[in-house]
């Protein structure tokens, strides 16, 4: 996952409006950087990089909502993010199927049929993404650039309001962790992943205000989020193969049944990885250290 562009020269006493203008400009630049990779064929790395960048831009738009009316712009960015996500999700599972097909000559045709069936909606999703990219370039970018000049807020970048918001975000993650510990299923893992992602991107935004403390804690948070992302992909894949094993045409059912043990093993491996990261989260007292940094 590519890191965000560093924003230099911000500190705890920077006016929130000034910080908003500079950070949003940086996040916008990060979204625009992969655009060249998507001019012709929709490059898989370009789709992934732009999707991550739009998530970070949306997080910044949500965080800085009080500096100007940004709700509509955030919704426009979400449209692009969703279109990127629809294509990216198909790319991820197709990459896995491509790897799984290697060395299985007896199942080549069946796997090819399974891949073709899985990718049947890709063209429609790519068409939608191209339309959203055009809308992004023609409408959203000019509106966002115009909006940047009007953002104002005299509150401190690391003021009470910001700290309170981040502490609330942390409490949501802690509750999600408790629910996941009680029931480590796909639904609780996905909910934890979404809230953890929001906490991460918001901590990245305010990292310049909290110096090294937040940066060190992000080093622990990031592997947990990444692992949850891989677990989500494994859950999607497992559901895909279980349905194919029951409902697909005969050749594809056979291929899906052959792949199910591998998919289940990988899901179990990802789940064990998450358990280790959660244990590390508690062993290193991450919530306590974060609360202290945000006091």
Short mmCIF file of C-alpha atoms in Angstrom, two decimals:
data_model
loop_
_atom_site.label_atom_id
_atom_site.label_comp_id
_atom_site.label_asym_id
_atom_site.label_seq_id
_atom_site.Cartn_x
_atom_site.Cartn_y
_atom_site.Cartn_z
CA UNK A 1 0.00 0.00 0.00
CA UNK A 2 1.61 3.32 -1.06
CA UNK A 3 2.13 5.82 1.79
CA UNK A 4 0.47 9.25 1.68
CA UNK A 5 2.46 12.31 0.64
CA UNK A 6 4.08 13.77 3.79
CA UNK A 7 2.78 17.24 4.72
CA UNK A 8 5.68 19.25 6.12
CA UNK A 9 5.55 22.22 8.48
CA UNK A 10 2.44 21.36 10.48
CA UNK A 11 2.40 21.40 14.27
CA UNK A 12 -0.03 21.22 17.21
CA UNK A 13 -0.74 24.96 17.06
CA UNK A 14 -1.35 25.17 13.31
CA UNK A 15 -4.80 26.56 12.54
CA UNK A 16 -7.16 23.73 11.60
CA UNK A 17 -8.23 25.56 8.42
CA UNK A 18 -4.64 25.90 7.25
CA UNK A 19 -3.94 22.24 8.01
CA UNK A 20 -7.13 21.24 6.14
CA UNK A 21 -6.12 23.13 2.99
CA UNK A 22 -2.64 21.64 2.92
CA UNK A 23 -3.59 18.08 3.81
CA UNK A 24 -6.52 17.96 1.38
CA UNK A 25 -4.28 19.29 -1.38
CA UNK A 26 -1.78 16.52 -0.62
CA UNK A 27 -4.45 13.80 -0.53
CA UNK A 28 -5.88 15.10 -3.82
CA UNK A 29 -2.43 14.90 -5.41
CA UNK A 30 -2.13 11.29 -4.21
CA UNK A 31 -5.40 10.37 -5.94
CA UNK A 32 -4.36 12.08 -9.17
CA UNK A 33 -0.94 10.41 -9.29
CA UNK A 34 -2.19 6.98 -10.58
CA UNK A 35 -4.52 8.53 -13.19
CA UNK A 36 -2.00 8.04 -16.02
CA UNK A 37 -2.01 4.28 -15.33
CA UNK A 38 -5.75 4.19 -16.02
CA UNK A 39 -5.83 6.09 -19.33
CA UNK A 40 -5.78 2.95 -21.48
CA UNK A 41 -6.16 -0.50 -19.98
CA UNK A 42 -7.15 -0.39 -16.32
CA UNK A 43 -3.79 -1.28 -14.77
CA UNK A 44 -4.30 -3.43 -11.66
CA UNK A 45 -1.69 -1.58 -9.60
CA UNK A 46 -3.13 1.75 -10.70
CA UNK A 47 -6.64 0.71 -9.64
CA UNK A 48 -5.33 -0.44 -6.25
CA UNK A 49 -3.24 2.68 -5.63
CA UNK A 50 -6.04 5.02 -6.61
CA UNK A 51 -8.53 3.16 -4.44
CA UNK A 52 -6.29 3.52 -1.37
CA UNK A 53 -5.71 7.20 -2.17
CA UNK A 54 -9.46 7.89 -2.45
CA UNK A 55 -9.99 6.30 0.96
CA UNK A 56 -7.43 8.65 2.45
CA UNK A 57 -8.97 11.65 0.69
CA UNK A 58 -12.43 10.72 2.00
CA UNK A 59 -11.05 10.40 5.53
CA UNK A 60 -9.61 13.91 5.26
CA UNK A 61 -12.87 15.32 3.87
CA UNK A 62 -14.76 13.78 6.79
CA UNK A 63 -12.26 14.98 9.39
CA UNK A 64 -12.23 18.55 8.08
CA UNK A 65 -16.00 18.81 7.55
CA UNK A 66 -16.22 21.69 10.04
CA UNK A 67 -13.87 23.87 7.96
CA UNK A 68 -16.34 24.06 5.06
CA UNK A 69 -19.28 22.27 3.46
CA UNK A 70 -17.56 19.12 2.24
CA UNK A 71 -20.34 16.51 2.43
CA UNK A 72 -21.17 16.59 -1.28
CA UNK A 73 -17.52 16.36 -2.28
CA UNK A 74 -17.03 13.42 0.06
CA UNK A 75 -19.99 11.66 -1.57
CA UNK A 76 -18.49 12.29 -5.02
CA UNK A 77 -15.18 10.78 -3.94
CA UNK A 78 -17.03 7.78 -2.51
CA UNK A 79 -18.59 7.17 -5.93
CA UNK A 80 -15.13 6.87 -7.43
CA UNK A 81 -13.87 4.75 -4.54
CA UNK A 82 -16.77 2.31 -4.90
CA UNK A 83 -16.22 1.96 -8.65
CA UNK A 84 -12.51 1.33 -8.08
CA UNK A 85 -13.35 -1.20 -5.37
CA UNK A 86 -15.72 -3.17 -7.60
CA UNK A 87 -12.98 -3.64 -10.20
CA UNK A 88 -10.22 -4.22 -7.64
CA UNK A 89 -12.18 -6.97 -5.84
CA UNK A 90 -12.50 -8.93 -9.10
CA UNK A 91 -8.78 -8.42 -9.82
CA UNK A 92 -7.81 -9.82 -6.41
CA UNK A 93 -9.81 -13.02 -6.75
CA UNK A 94 -8.73 -13.52 -10.37
CA UNK A 95 -5.08 -13.24 -9.35
CA UNK A 96 -5.67 -15.96 -6.77
CA UNK A 97 -7.40 -18.20 -9.31
CA UNK A 98 -4.57 -17.65 -11.77
CA UNK A 99 -2.03 -18.78 -9.19
CA UNK A 100 -4.20 -21.72 -8.15
CA UNK A 101 -4.47 -22.90 -11.77
CA UNK A 102 -0.71 -23.33 -12.12
CA UNK A 103 0.37 -26.92 -11.73
CA UNK A 104 -3.17 -28.29 -11.98
CA UNK A 105 -3.29 -29.44 -15.60
CA UNK A 106 -6.14 -31.84 -14.94
CA UNK A 107 -8.30 -28.93 -13.82
CA UNK A 108 -7.18 -26.29 -16.32
CA UNK A 109 -10.39 -26.20 -18.33
CA UNK A 110 -12.63 -26.27 -15.29
CA UNK A 111 -10.61 -23.51 -13.61
CA UNK A 112 -10.74 -21.47 -16.81
CA UNK A 113 -14.52 -21.79 -16.77
CA UNK A 114 -14.63 -20.78 -13.11
CA UNK A 115 -12.47 -17.74 -13.82
CA UNK A 116 -14.57 -16.76 -16.81
CA UNK A 117 -17.74 -17.04 -14.76
CA UNK A 118 -16.22 -14.99 -11.93
CA UNK A 119 -15.09 -12.27 -14.34
CA UNK A 120 -18.37 -12.13 -16.27
CA UNK A 121 -19.24 -8.75 -14.77
CA UNK A 122 -15.81 -7.18 -15.14
CA UNK A 123 -16.50 -5.33 -18.41
CA UNK A 124 -19.59 -3.65 -16.97
CA UNK A 125 -17.69 -2.65 -13.83
CA UNK A 126 -14.79 -1.30 -15.89
CA UNK A 127 -17.23 0.72 -18.00
CA UNK A 128 -18.73 2.21 -14.85
CA UNK A 129 -15.26 2.98 -13.50
CA UNK A 130 -14.28 4.81 -16.70
CA UNK A 131 -17.44 6.92 -16.40
CA UNK A 132 -16.61 7.73 -12.78
CA UNK A 133 -13.02 8.61 -13.70
CA UNK A 134 -14.33 11.03 -16.31
CA UNK A 135 -16.74 12.55 -13.80
CA UNK A 136 -13.92 12.82 -11.28
CA UNK A 137 -11.67 14.69 -13.71
CA UNK A 138 -14.33 16.95 -15.19
CA UNK A 139 -16.42 17.78 -12.13
CA UNK A 140 -15.06 16.65 -8.76
CA UNK A 141 -11.45 17.82 -9.10
CA UNK A 142 -12.33 21.41 -10.19
CA UNK A 143 -14.91 21.71 -7.40
CA UNK A 144 -12.49 20.41 -4.80
CA UNK A 145 -9.70 22.74 -5.95
CA UNK A 146 -12.09 25.69 -5.77
CA UNK A 147 -13.24 24.65 -2.31
CA UNK A 148 -9.72 24.47 -0.88
CA UNK A 149 -9.32 28.25 -0.95
CA UNK A 150 -12.40 28.80 1.22
CA UNK A 151 -11.63 26.45 4.12
CA UNK A 152 -11.32 28.30 7.43
CA UNK A 153 -11.16 27.21 11.07
CA UNK A 154 -9.15 28.92 13.80
CA UNK A 155 -9.14 25.91 16.16
CA UNK A 156 -5.80 24.25 16.89
CA UNK A 157 -4.74 21.32 14.73
CA UNK A 158 -4.20 19.25 17.90
CA UNK A 159 -6.96 20.93 19.92
CA UNK A 160 -9.54 19.40 22.26
CA UNK A 161 -12.08 18.81 19.49
CA UNK A 162 -9.63 16.77 17.42
CA UNK A 163 -8.39 14.77 20.40
CA UNK A 164 -11.96 14.02 21.49
CA UNK A 165 -12.86 12.80 18.01
CA UNK A 166 -9.86 10.47 17.85
CA UNK A 167 -10.53 9.08 21.34
CA UNK A 168 -14.10 8.31 20.24
CA UNK A 169 -12.76 6.57 17.13
CA UNK A 170 -10.42 4.53 19.33
CA UNK A 171 -13.31 3.45 21.59
CA UNK A 172 -15.19 2.16 18.54
CA UNK A 173 -12.19 0.07 17.54
CA UNK A 174 -11.86 -1.33 21.07
CA UNK A 175 -15.52 -2.41 21.03
CA UNK A 176 -15.04 -4.02 17.63
CA UNK A 177 -12.01 -5.90 18.96
CA UNK A 178 -14.09 -7.23 21.85
CA UNK A 179 -16.84 -8.39 19.51
CA UNK A 180 -14.31 -10.05 17.22
CA UNK A 181 -12.71 -11.82 20.18
CA UNK A 182 -16.14 -13.17 21.20
CA UNK A 183 -17.13 -14.20 17.65
CA UNK A 184 -14.25 -14.16 15.11
CA UNK A 185 -16.47 -14.61 12.07
CA UNK A 186 -16.46 -12.86 8.70
CA UNK A 187 -18.99 -10.19 9.74
CA UNK A 188 -17.17 -9.14 12.93
CA UNK A 189 -13.80 -9.17 11.14
CA UNK A 190 -15.15 -6.95 8.36
CA UNK A 191 -16.68 -4.48 10.84
CA UNK A 192 -13.40 -4.32 12.78
CA UNK A 193 -11.48 -3.77 9.56
CA UNK A 194 -13.65 -0.80 8.54
CA UNK A 195 -13.34 0.98 11.89
CA UNK A 196 -9.63 0.22 12.17
CA UNK A 197 -9.11 1.63 8.70
CA UNK A 198 -10.84 4.88 9.67
CA UNK A 199 -8.70 5.16 12.80
CA UNK A 200 -5.53 4.56 10.82
CA UNK A 201 -6.24 7.15 8.14
CA UNK A 202 -7.29 9.75 10.69
CA UNK A 203 -4.16 9.12 12.77
CA UNK A 204 -2.11 9.59 9.59
CA UNK A 205 -3.81 12.96 9.09
CA UNK A 206 -2.99 14.17 12.59
CA UNK A 207 0.39 12.47 12.93
CA UNK A 208 2.29 15.81 12.42
CA UNK A 209 0.46 17.20 15.47
CA UNK A 210 1.40 14.32 17.77
CA UNK A 211 4.98 13.82 16.64
CA UNK A 212 6.61 10.43 17.04
CA UNK A 213 4.08 8.89 19.43
CA UNK A 214 1.38 8.28 16.83
CA UNK A 215 3.92 7.20 14.22
CA UNK A 216 5.20 4.45 16.49
CA UNK A 217 1.67 3.22 17.21
CA UNK A 218 0.79 3.19 13.53
CA UNK A 219 3.56 0.63 13.03
CA UNK A 220 1.52 -1.77 15.17
CA UNK A 221 -1.87 -0.81 13.76
CA UNK A 222 -0.96 -1.19 10.08
CA UNK A 223 -0.15 -4.95 10.15
CA UNK A 224 -3.46 -5.61 11.88
CA UNK A 225 -5.39 -3.66 9.23
CA UNK A 226 -3.46 -5.33 6.39
CA UNK A 227 -4.10 -8.75 7.90
CA UNK A 228 -7.81 -8.02 8.20
CA UNK A 229 -7.84 -7.01 4.54
CA UNK A 230 -6.32 -10.35 3.56
CA UNK A 231 -8.79 -12.14 5.82
CA UNK A 232 -11.67 -10.34 4.09
CA UNK A 233 -10.35 -11.41 0.68
CA UNK A 234 -10.12 -15.00 1.97
CA UNK A 235 -13.71 -14.86 3.28
CA UNK A 236 -14.98 -13.55 -0.07
CA UNK A 237 -13.07 -16.28 -1.88
CA UNK A 238 -14.33 -19.02 0.43
CA UNK A 239 -17.93 -17.94 -0.09
CA UNK A 240 -17.35 -17.84 -3.86
CA UNK A 241 -16.06 -21.42 -3.97
CA UNK A 242 -18.68 -22.79 -1.59
CA UNK A 243 -21.42 -21.38 -3.80
CA UNK A 244 -19.69 -22.60 -6.96
CA UNK A 245 -19.28 -26.08 -5.47
CA UNK A 246 -23.04 -26.22 -4.92
CA UNK A 247 -24.52 -24.24 -7.80
CA UNK A 248 -22.06 -23.98 -10.72
CA UNK A 249 -22.07 -26.17 -13.87
CA UNK A 250 -20.52 -29.65 -13.35
CA UNK A 251 -16.97 -28.82 -14.49
CA UNK A 252 -16.83 -25.67 -12.40
CA UNK A 253 -18.29 -27.49 -9.38
CA UNK A 254 -15.45 -29.99 -9.62
CA UNK A 255 -12.84 -27.23 -9.80
CA UNK A 256 -14.42 -25.38 -6.87
CA UNK A 257 -14.42 -28.53 -4.73
CA UNK A 258 -10.72 -29.02 -5.46
CA UNK A 259 -9.95 -25.44 -4.44
CA UNK A 260 -12.07 -25.41 -1.30
CA UNK A 261 -9.49 -27.10 0.99
CA UNK A 262 -6.85 -24.58 -0.08
CA UNK A 263 -9.23 -21.67 0.44
CA UNK A 264 -10.19 -22.97 3.90
CA UNK A 265 -6.55 -23.47 4.89
CA UNK A 266 -5.67 -19.94 3.81
CA UNK A 267 -8.64 -18.53 5.71
CA UNK A 268 -7.52 -20.37 8.86
CA UNK A 269 -3.95 -19.09 8.38
CA UNK A 270 -5.17 -15.49 8.02
CA UNK A 271 -7.32 -15.90 11.14
CA UNK A 272 -4.31 -17.09 13.15
CA UNK A 273 -2.33 -14.10 11.90
CA UNK A 274 -5.07 -11.74 13.13
CA UNK A 275 -5.08 -13.47 16.53
CA UNK A 276 -1.33 -12.81 16.83
CA UNK A 277 -1.72 -9.16 15.85
CA UNK A 278 -4.59 -8.67 18.31
CA UNK A 279 -2.46 -10.26 21.03
CA UNK A 280 0.34 -7.85 20.14
CA UNK A 281 -2.15 -4.95 20.23
CA UNK A 282 -3.00 -5.83 23.86
CA UNK A 283 0.51 -6.90 24.91
CA UNK A 284 1.95 -3.55 23.83
CA UNK A 285 -0.97 -1.66 25.43
CA UNK A 286 -1.77 0.17 22.20
CA UNK A 287 -5.17 1.57 23.33
CA UNK A 288 -3.68 2.88 26.60
CA UNK A 289 -0.74 4.49 24.81
CA UNK A 290 -3.01 6.05 22.22
CA UNK A 291 -5.33 7.49 24.85
CA UNK A 292 -2.32 8.95 26.63
CA UNK A 293 -1.08 10.55 23.41
CA UNK A 294 -4.55 12.01 22.79
CA UNK A 295 -5.04 13.42 26.30
#
